[in-house]
JSON list of C-alpha atoms in Angstrom, two decimals:
[
{"chain": "A", "resi": 1, "resn": "UNK", "atom": "CA", "xyz": [29.88, 48.71, 55.93]},
{"chain": "A", "resi": 2, "resn": "UNK", "atom": "CA", "xyz": [30.73, 50.20, 52.54]},
{"chain": "A", "resi": 3, "resn": "UNK", "atom": "CA", "xyz": [28.81, 47.45, 50.77]},
{"chain": "A", "resi": 4, "resn": "UNK", "atom": "CA", "xyz": [25.76, 47.90, 53.03]},
{"chain": "A", "resi": 5, "resn": "UNK", "atom": "CA", "xyz": [25.78, 51.64, 52.33]},
{"chain": "A", "resi": 6, "resn": "UNK", "atom": "CA", "xyz": [26.09, 50.99, 48.58]},
{"chain": "A", "resi": 7, "resn": "UNK", "atom": "CA", "xyz": [23.13, 48.59, 48.67]},
{"chain": "A", "resi": 8, "resn": "UNK", "atom": "CA", "xyz": [21.00, 50.97, 50.77]},
{"chain": "A", "resi": 9, "resn": "UNK", "atom": "CA", "xyz": [21.75, 54.22, 48.95]},
{"chain": "A", "resi": 10, "resn": "UNK", "atom": "CA", "xyz": [18.05, 54.88, 48.22]},
{"chain": "A", "resi": 11, "resn": "UNK", "atom": "CA", "xyz": [17.21, 54.61, 51.92]},
{"chain": "A", "resi": 12, "resn": "UNK", "atom": "CA", "xyz": [19.99, 57.02, 52.86]},
{"chain": "A", "resi": 13, "resn": "UNK", "atom": "CA", "xyz": [18.80, 59.52, 50.24]},
{"chain": "A", "resi": 14, "resn": "UNK", "atom": "CA", "xyz": [15.00, 59.21, 50.55]},
{"chain": "A", "resi": 15, "resn": "UNK", "atom": "CA", "xyz": [14.09, 57.53, 53.86]},
{"chain": "A", "resi": 16, "resn": "UNK", "atom": "CA", "xyz": [12.55, 54.38, 55.27]},
{"chain": "A", "resi": 17, "resn": "UNK", "atom": "CA", "xyz": [10.06, 53.81, 52.47]},
{"chain": "A", "resi": 18, "resn": "UNK", "atom": "CA", "xyz": [13.06, 53.26, 50.16]},
{"chain": "A", "resi": 19, "resn": "UNK", "atom": "CA", "xyz": [14.83, 50.68, 52.34]},
{"chain": "A", "resi": 20, "resn": "UNK", "atom": "CA", "xyz": [15.80, 47.80, 50.07]},
{"chain": "A", "resi": 21, "resn": "UNK", "atom": "CA", "xyz": [15.32, 44.22, 51.22]},
{"chain": "A", "resi": 22, "resn": "UNK", "atom": "CA", "xyz": [18.72, 42.77, 52.02]},
{"chain": "A", "resi": 23, "resn": "UNK", "atom": "CA", "xyz": [19.92, 39.50, 53.51]},
{"chain": "A", "resi": 24, "resn": "UNK", "atom": "CA", "xyz": [23.24, 38.66, 55.11]},
{"chain": "A", "resi": 25, "resn": "UNK", "atom": "CA", "xyz": [23.88, 36.38, 52.15]},
{"chain": "A", "resi": 26, "resn": "UNK", "atom": "CA", "xyz": [23.53, 39.31, 49.71]},
{"chain": "A", "resi": 27, "resn": "UNK", "atom": "CA", "xyz": [26.41, 41.16, 51.36]},
{"chain": "A", "resi": 28, "resn": "UNK", "atom": "CA", "xyz": [28.46, 38.00, 51.93]},
{"chain": "A", "resi": 29, "resn": "UNK", "atom": "CA", "xyz": [28.29, 37.05, 48.25]},
{"chain": "A", "resi": 30, "resn": "UNK", "atom": "CA", "xyz": [29.50, 40.46, 47.09]},
{"chain": "A", "resi": 31, "resn": "UNK", "atom": "CA", "xyz": [32.24, 40.77, 49.71]},
{"chain": "A", "resi": 32, "resn": "UNK", "atom": "CA", "xyz": [33.34, 37.15, 49.29]},
{"chain": "A", "resi": 33, "resn": "UNK", "atom": "CA", "xyz": [32.92, 35.86, 52.85]},
{"chain": "A", "resi": 34, "resn": "UNK", "atom": "CA", "xyz": [30.53, 33.50, 54.63]},
{"chain": "A", "resi": 35, "resn": "UNK", "atom": "CA", "xyz": [27.25, 35.02, 55.84]},
{"chain": "A", "resi": 36, "resn": "UNK", "atom": "CA", "xyz": [28.16, 34.03, 59.43]},
{"chain": "A", "resi": 37, "resn": "UNK", "atom": "CA", "xyz": [31.15, 36.34, 59.11]},
{"chain": "A", "resi": 38, "resn": "UNK", "atom": "CA", "xyz": [28.89, 39.20, 58.02]},
{"chain": "A", "resi": 39, "resn": "UNK", "atom": "CA", "xyz": [26.61, 38.44, 60.96]},
{"chain": "A", "resi": 40, "resn": "UNK", "atom": "CA", "xyz": [29.50, 38.65, 63.43]},
{"chain": "A", "resi": 41, "resn": "UNK", "atom": "CA", "xyz": [30.83, 41.83, 61.85]},
{"chain": "A", "resi": 42, "resn": "UNK", "atom": "CA", "xyz": [27.53, 43.73, 61.97]},
{"chain": "A", "resi": 43, "resn": "UNK", "atom": "CA", "xyz": [26.50, 42.52, 65.44]},
{"chain": "A", "resi": 44, "resn": "UNK", "atom": "CA", "xyz": [26.65, 45.39, 67.92]},
{"chain": "A", "resi": 45, "resn": "UNK", "atom": "CA", "xyz": [28.06, 47.87, 65.38]},
{"chain": "A", "resi": 46, "resn": "UNK", "atom": "CA", "xyz": [26.54, 51.24, 64.52]},
{"chain": "A", "resi": 47, "resn": "UNK", "atom": "CA", "xyz": [26.94, 53.70, 61.67]},
{"chain": "A", "resi": 48, "resn": "UNK", "atom": "CA", "xyz": [26.19, 57.43, 61.57]},
{"chain": "A", "resi": 49, "resn": "UNK", "atom": "CA", "xyz": [23.97, 58.19, 58.55]},
{"chain": "A", "resi": 50, "resn": "UNK", "atom": "CA", "xyz": [21.93, 61.14, 57.29]},
{"chain": "A", "resi": 51, "resn": "UNK", "atom": "CA", "xyz": [18.98, 59.25, 58.87]},
{"chain": "A", "resi": 52, "resn": "UNK", "atom": "CA", "xyz": [20.65, 59.14, 62.29]},
{"chain": "A", "resi": 53, "resn": "UNK", "atom": "CA", "xyz": [22.75, 56.65, 64.20]},
{"chain": "A", "resi": 54, "resn": "UNK", "atom": "CA", "xyz": [21.65, 53.17, 63.12]},
{"chain": "A", "resi": 55, "resn": "UNK", "atom": "CA", "xyz": [22.70, 49.66, 64.06]},
{"chain": "A", "resi": 56, "resn": "UNK", "atom": "CA", "xyz": [24.12, 47.85, 61.03]},
{"chain": "A", "resi": 57, "resn": "UNK", "atom": "CA", "xyz": [21.59, 45.04, 61.59]},
{"chain": "A", "resi": 58, "resn": "UNK", "atom": "CA", "xyz": [18.84, 47.59, 60.87]},
{"chain": "A", "resi": 59, "resn": "UNK", "atom": "CA", "xyz": [19.70, 47.48, 57.16]},
{"chain": "A", "resi": 60, "resn": "UNK", "atom": "CA", "xyz": [18.86, 43.78, 56.87]},
{"chain": "A", "resi": 61, "resn": "UNK", "atom": "CA", "xyz": [15.20, 43.06, 56.21]},
{"chain": "A", "resi": 62, "resn": "UNK", "atom": "CA", "xyz": [12.98, 40.45, 54.62]},
{"chain": "A", "resi": 63, "resn": "UNK", "atom": "CA", "xyz": [11.23, 41.15, 51.33]},
{"chain": "A", "resi": 64, "resn": "UNK", "atom": "CA", "xyz": [7.66, 41.43, 50.11]},
{"chain": "A", "resi": 65, "resn": "UNK", "atom": "CA", "xyz": [7.04, 41.30, 46.35]},
{"chain": "A", "resi": 66, "resn": "UNK", "atom": "CA", "xyz": [5.07, 44.03, 44.65]},
{"chain": "A", "resi": 67, "resn": "UNK", "atom": "CA", "xyz": [2.98, 43.91, 41.47]},
{"chain": "A", "resi": 68, "resn": "UNK", "atom": "CA", "xyz": [5.97, 44.97, 39.36]},
{"chain": "A", "resi": 69, "resn": "UNK", "atom": "CA", "xyz": [8.08, 41.96, 40.33]},
{"chain": "A", "resi": 70, "resn": "UNK", "atom": "CA", "xyz": [10.30, 44.04, 42.58]},
{"chain": "A", "resi": 71, "resn": "UNK", "atom": "CA", "xyz": [10.86, 43.37, 46.27]},
{"chain": "A", "resi": 72, "resn": "UNK", "atom": "CA", "xyz": [10.09, 45.85, 49.04]},
{"chain": "A", "resi": 73, "resn": "UNK", "atom": "CA", "xyz": [11.62, 45.76, 52.47]},
{"chain": "A", "resi": 74, "resn": "UNK", "atom": "CA", "xyz": [9.28, 44.61, 55.23]},
{"chain": "A", "resi": 75, "resn": "UNK", "atom": "CA", "xyz": [10.40, 47.65, 57.23]},
{"chain": "A", "resi": 76, "resn": "UNK", "atom": "CA", "xyz": [9.36, 50.01, 54.44]},
{"chain": "A", "resi": 77, "resn": "UNK", "atom": "CA", "xyz": [5.96, 48.28, 54.24]},
{"chain": "A", "resi": 78, "resn": "UNK", "atom": "CA", "xyz": [5.59, 48.67, 58.01]},
{"chain": "A", "resi": 79, "resn": "UNK", "atom": "CA", "xyz": [6.26, 52.38, 57.61]},
{"chain": "A", "resi": 80, "resn": "UNK", "atom": "CA", "xyz": [3.62, 52.53, 54.86]},
{"chain": "A", "resi": 81, "resn": "UNK", "atom": "CA", "xyz": [1.13, 50.88, 57.25]},
{"chain": "A", "resi": 82, "resn": "UNK", "atom": "CA", "xyz": [1.98, 53.46, 59.92]},
{"chain": "A", "resi": 83, "resn": "UNK", "atom": "CA", "xyz": [1.37, 56.26, 57.40]},
{"chain": "A", "resi": 84, "resn": "UNK", "atom": "CA", "xyz": [-1.96, 54.83, 56.26]},
{"chain": "A", "resi": 85, "resn": "UNK", "atom": "CA", "xyz": [-3.19, 54.46, 59.83]},
{"chain": "A", "resi": 86, "resn": "UNK", "atom": "CA", "xyz": [-1.90, 57.92, 60.83]},
{"chain": "A", "resi": 87, "resn": "UNK", "atom": "CA", "xyz": [-3.88, 59.43, 57.92]},
{"chain": "A", "resi": 88, "resn": "UNK", "atom": "CA", "xyz": [-7.12, 57.56, 58.60]},
{"chain": "A", "resi": 89, "resn": "UNK", "atom": "CA", "xyz": [-10.32, 59.20, 59.81]},
{"chain": "A", "resi": 90, "resn": "UNK", "atom": "CA", "xyz": [-10.35, 58.68, 63.62]},
{"chain": "A", "resi": 91, "resn": "UNK", "atom": "CA", "xyz": [-14.14, 58.30, 63.49]},
{"chain": "A", "resi": 92, "resn": "UNK", "atom": "CA", "xyz": [-13.85, 55.48, 60.92]},
{"chain": "A", "resi": 93, "resn": "UNK", "atom": "CA", "xyz": [-10.52, 53.70, 61.42]},
{"chain": "A", "resi": 94, "resn": "UNK", "atom": "CA", "xyz": [-9.46, 51.24, 58.76]},
{"chain": "A", "resi": 95, "resn": "UNK", "atom": "CA", "xyz": [-9.58, 47.52, 59.43]},
{"chain": "A", "resi": 96, "resn": "UNK", "atom": "CA", "xyz": [-6.49, 45.43, 58.72]},
{"chain": "A", "resi": 97, "resn": "UNK", "atom": "CA", "xyz": [-8.21, 44.14, 55.57]},
{"chain": "A", "resi": 98, "resn": "UNK", "atom": "CA", "xyz": [-8.83, 47.69, 54.35]},
{"chain": "A", "resi": 99, "resn": "UNK", "atom": "CA", "xyz": [-5.19, 48.59, 55.05]},
{"chain": "A", "resi": 100, "resn": "UNK", "atom": "CA", "xyz": [-4.16, 45.51, 53.03]},
{"chain": "A", "resi": 101, "resn": "UNK", "atom": "CA", "xyz": [-6.45, 46.68, 50.20]},
{"chain": "A", "resi": 102, "resn": "UNK", "atom": "CA", "xyz": [-4.85, 50.16, 50.24]},
{"chain": "A", "resi": 103, "resn": "UNK", "atom": "CA", "xyz": [-1.41, 48.57, 50.04]},
{"chain": "A", "resi": 104, "resn": "UNK", "atom": "CA", "xyz": [-2.55, 46.31, 47.20]},
{"chain": "A", "resi": 105, "resn": "UNK", "atom": "CA", "xyz": [-3.76, 49.42, 45.36]},
{"chain": "A", "resi": 106, "resn": "UNK", "atom": "CA", "xyz": [-0.23, 50.80, 45.80]},
{"chain": "A", "resi": 107, "resn": "UNK", "atom": "CA", "xyz": [1.19, 47.61, 44.29]},
{"chain": "A", "resi": 108, "resn": "UNK", "atom": "CA", "xyz": [2.25, 45.80, 47.50]},
{"chain": "A", "resi": 109, "resn": "UNK", "atom": "CA", "xyz": [1.14, 42.17, 47.75]},
{"chain": "A", "resi": 110, "resn": "UNK", "atom": "CA", "xyz": [0.29, 41.60, 51.41]},
{"chain": "A", "resi": 111, "resn": "UNK", "atom": "CA", "xyz": [-2.16, 39.44, 53.36]},
{"chain": "A", "resi": 112, "resn": "UNK", "atom": "CA", "xyz": [-4.44, 40.78, 56.07]},
{"chain": "A", "resi": 113, "resn": "UNK", "atom": "CA", "xyz": [-2.67, 38.58, 58.64]},
{"chain": "A", "resi": 114, "resn": "UNK", "atom": "CA", "xyz": [0.65, 40.18, 57.71]},
{"chain": "A", "resi": 115, "resn": "UNK", "atom": "CA", "xyz": [-0.85, 43.65, 58.15]},
{"chain": "A", "resi": 116, "resn": "UNK", "atom": "CA", "xyz": [-2.05, 42.55, 61.60]},
{"chain": "A", "resi": 117, "resn": "UNK", "atom": "CA", "xyz": [1.39, 41.23, 62.51]},
{"chain": "A", "resi": 118, "resn": "UNK", "atom": "CA", "xyz": [3.13, 44.42, 61.36]},
{"chain": "A", "resi": 119, "resn": "UNK", "atom": "CA", "xyz": [0.54, 46.66, 63.06]},
{"chain": "A", "resi": 120, "resn": "UNK", "atom": "CA", "xyz": [1.13, 44.82, 66.34]},
{"chain": "A", "resi": 121, "resn": "UNK", "atom": "CA", "xyz": [4.93, 45.12, 65.92]},
{"chain": "A", "resi": 122, "resn": "UNK", "atom": "CA", "xyz": [4.45, 48.86, 65.47]},
{"chain": "A", "resi": 123, "resn": "UNK", "atom": "CA", "xyz": [2.41, 49.02, 68.69]},
{"chain": "A", "resi": 124, "resn": "UNK", "atom": "CA", "xyz": [-0.70, 50.25, 66.87]},
{"chain": "A", "resi": 125, "resn": "UNK", "atom": "CA", "xyz": [-4.00, 49.28, 68.45]},
{"chain": "A", "resi": 126, "resn": "UNK", "atom": "CA", "xyz": [-6.74, 47.34, 66.62]},
{"chain": "A", "resi": 127, "resn": "UNK", "atom": "CA", "xyz": [-9.55, 49.16, 64.80]},
{"chain": "A", "resi": 128, "resn": "UNK", "atom": "CA", "xyz": [-12.05, 48.85, 67.67]},
{"chain": "A", "resi": 129, "resn": "UNK", "atom": "CA", "xyz": [-9.76, 50.65, 70.12]},
{"chain": "A", "resi": 130, "resn": "UNK", "atom": "CA", "xyz": [-8.53, 53.31, 67.67]},
{"chain": "A", "resi": 131, "resn": "UNK", "atom": "CA", "xyz": [-12.06, 54.61, 67.04]},
{"chain": "A", "resi": 132, "resn": "UNK", "atom": "CA", "xyz": [-12.64, 58.16, 68.35]},
{"chain": "A", "resi": 133, "resn": "UNK", "atom": "CA", "xyz": [-16.09, 59.66, 68.64]}
]
């Protein structure tokens, strides 16, 4: 748990958009155990953080590379997508391609299909059903 907290310090200080990508192997290598051991240890365990009560598995996330050669957590990118869609004009909602373009302008390399997948995971409707007159 201490190692997870050390690796996710930015998230704890600044929120979901600062969640670092982290794999079981990353923690296992530092702690000196097999990744299966880390998996068993974090399974079903929770930790109280400044961001609320979170399951330890929450801190593990895949990575997307940005234009600066750094990795971003998929969960932080999903939160960016939520923010972009929340801020859109309800009369002219953004298509998944336009959301991908906004993310690319922010330095996040992402395909339109990935935006669609993340939008669906977030429970956000497609452009045609988000449009308000």
